[in-house]
GROMACS .gro file of C-alpha atoms in nm:
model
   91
    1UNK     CA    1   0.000   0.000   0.000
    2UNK     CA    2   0.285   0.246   0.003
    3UNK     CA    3   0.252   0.308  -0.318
    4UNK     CA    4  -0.111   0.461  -0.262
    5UNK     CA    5  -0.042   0.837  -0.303
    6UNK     CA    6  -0.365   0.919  -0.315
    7UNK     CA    7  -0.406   0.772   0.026
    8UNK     CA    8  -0.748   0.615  -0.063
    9UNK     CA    9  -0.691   0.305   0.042
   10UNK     CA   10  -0.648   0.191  -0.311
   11UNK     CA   11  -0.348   0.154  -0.535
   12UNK     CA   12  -0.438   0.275  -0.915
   13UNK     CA   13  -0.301   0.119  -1.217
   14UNK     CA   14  -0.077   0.499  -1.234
   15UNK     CA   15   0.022   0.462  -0.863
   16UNK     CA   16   0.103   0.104  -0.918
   17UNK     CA   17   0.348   0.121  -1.242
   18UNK     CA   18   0.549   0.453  -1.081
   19UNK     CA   19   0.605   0.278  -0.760
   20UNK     CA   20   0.715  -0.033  -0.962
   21UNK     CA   21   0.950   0.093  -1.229
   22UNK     CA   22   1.263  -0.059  -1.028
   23UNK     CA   23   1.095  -0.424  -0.997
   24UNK     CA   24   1.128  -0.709  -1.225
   25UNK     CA   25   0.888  -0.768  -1.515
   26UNK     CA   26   0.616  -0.554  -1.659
   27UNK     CA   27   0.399  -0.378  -1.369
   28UNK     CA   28   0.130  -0.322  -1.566
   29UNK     CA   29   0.034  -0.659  -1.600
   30UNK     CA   30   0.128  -0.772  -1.255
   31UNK     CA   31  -0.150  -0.518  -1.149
   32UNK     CA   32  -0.392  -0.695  -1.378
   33UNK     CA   33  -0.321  -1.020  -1.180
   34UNK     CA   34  -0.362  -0.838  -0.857
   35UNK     CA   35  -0.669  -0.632  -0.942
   36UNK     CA   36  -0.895  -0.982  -0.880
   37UNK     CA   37  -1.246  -0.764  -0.875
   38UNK     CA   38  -1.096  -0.550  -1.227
   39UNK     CA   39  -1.244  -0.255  -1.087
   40UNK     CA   40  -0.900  -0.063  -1.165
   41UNK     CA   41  -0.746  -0.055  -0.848
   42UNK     CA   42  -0.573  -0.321  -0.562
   43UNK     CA   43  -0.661  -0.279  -0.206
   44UNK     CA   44  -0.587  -0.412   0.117
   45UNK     CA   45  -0.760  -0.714   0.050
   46UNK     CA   46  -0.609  -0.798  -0.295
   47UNK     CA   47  -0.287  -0.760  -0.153
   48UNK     CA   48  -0.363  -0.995   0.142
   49UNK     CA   49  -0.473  -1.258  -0.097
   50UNK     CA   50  -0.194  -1.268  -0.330
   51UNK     CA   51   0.030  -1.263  -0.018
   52UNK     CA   52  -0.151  -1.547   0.151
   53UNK     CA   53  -0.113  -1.729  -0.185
   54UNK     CA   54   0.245  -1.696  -0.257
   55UNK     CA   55   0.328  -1.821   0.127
   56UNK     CA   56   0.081  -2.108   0.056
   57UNK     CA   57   0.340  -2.167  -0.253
   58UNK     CA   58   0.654  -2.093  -0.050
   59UNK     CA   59   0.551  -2.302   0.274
   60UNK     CA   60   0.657  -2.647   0.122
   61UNK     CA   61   0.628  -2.850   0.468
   62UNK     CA   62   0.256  -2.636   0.517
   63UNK     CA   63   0.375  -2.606   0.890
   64UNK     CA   64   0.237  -2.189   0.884
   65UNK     CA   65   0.654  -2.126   0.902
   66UNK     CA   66   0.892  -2.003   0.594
   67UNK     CA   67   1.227  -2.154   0.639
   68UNK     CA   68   1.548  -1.979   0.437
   69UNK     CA   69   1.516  -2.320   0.227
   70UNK     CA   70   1.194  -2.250   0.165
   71UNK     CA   71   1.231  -1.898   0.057
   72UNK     CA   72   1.546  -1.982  -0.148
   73UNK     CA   73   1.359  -2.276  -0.308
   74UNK     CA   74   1.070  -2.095  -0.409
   75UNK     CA   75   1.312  -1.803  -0.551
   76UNK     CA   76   1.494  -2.074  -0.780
   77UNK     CA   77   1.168  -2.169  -0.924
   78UNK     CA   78   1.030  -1.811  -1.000
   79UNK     CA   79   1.376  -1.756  -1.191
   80UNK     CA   80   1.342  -2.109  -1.312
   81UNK     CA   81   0.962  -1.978  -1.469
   82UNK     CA   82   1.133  -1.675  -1.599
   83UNK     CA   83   0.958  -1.466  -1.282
   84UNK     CA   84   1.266  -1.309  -1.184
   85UNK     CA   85   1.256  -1.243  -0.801
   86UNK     CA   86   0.883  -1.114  -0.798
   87UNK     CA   87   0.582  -1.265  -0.824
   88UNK     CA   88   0.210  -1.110  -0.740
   89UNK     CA   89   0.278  -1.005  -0.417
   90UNK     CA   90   0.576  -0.795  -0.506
   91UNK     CA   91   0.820  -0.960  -0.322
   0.00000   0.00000   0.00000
């Protein structure tokens, strides 16, 4: 949400690619995957859900924890996809 300049509580597709010029990948269509409802903007609980989803992904064992393996795991396969180091949830 830090890149909601606004401060609406919402993050627009504008707000979304300027905060995101430094990431890997093309923002604009990493907002389309977060912007579930299309309505033209992510909120709280978009970003929640694509969080929730990628530590689904990450937590291999599904014991609620992320080990370093995990996380370095789960990084080799995103580069392994051609993700680069980001996936949904901007990480």
């Amino acid at each position: 949400m830090a890149a909601d300049t606004s401060h609406d509580g919402r993050v627009s597709r504008a707000e979304f690619v300027a905060a995101m010029t430094n990431g890997k990948g093309d923002p604009a269509k990493r907002f389309t995957r977060l912007d579930r409802n299309g309505d033209g903007f992510v909120d709280r609980p978009e970003i929640d859900t694509a969080a929730s989803k990628r530590f689904r992904r990450l937590d291999i064992n599904a014991d609620g924890r992320l080990t370093r393996e995990e996380r370095k795991a789960g990084h080799a396969s995103a580069v392994d996809r051609g993700a680069g180091s980001t996936d949904d949830a901007g990480e």
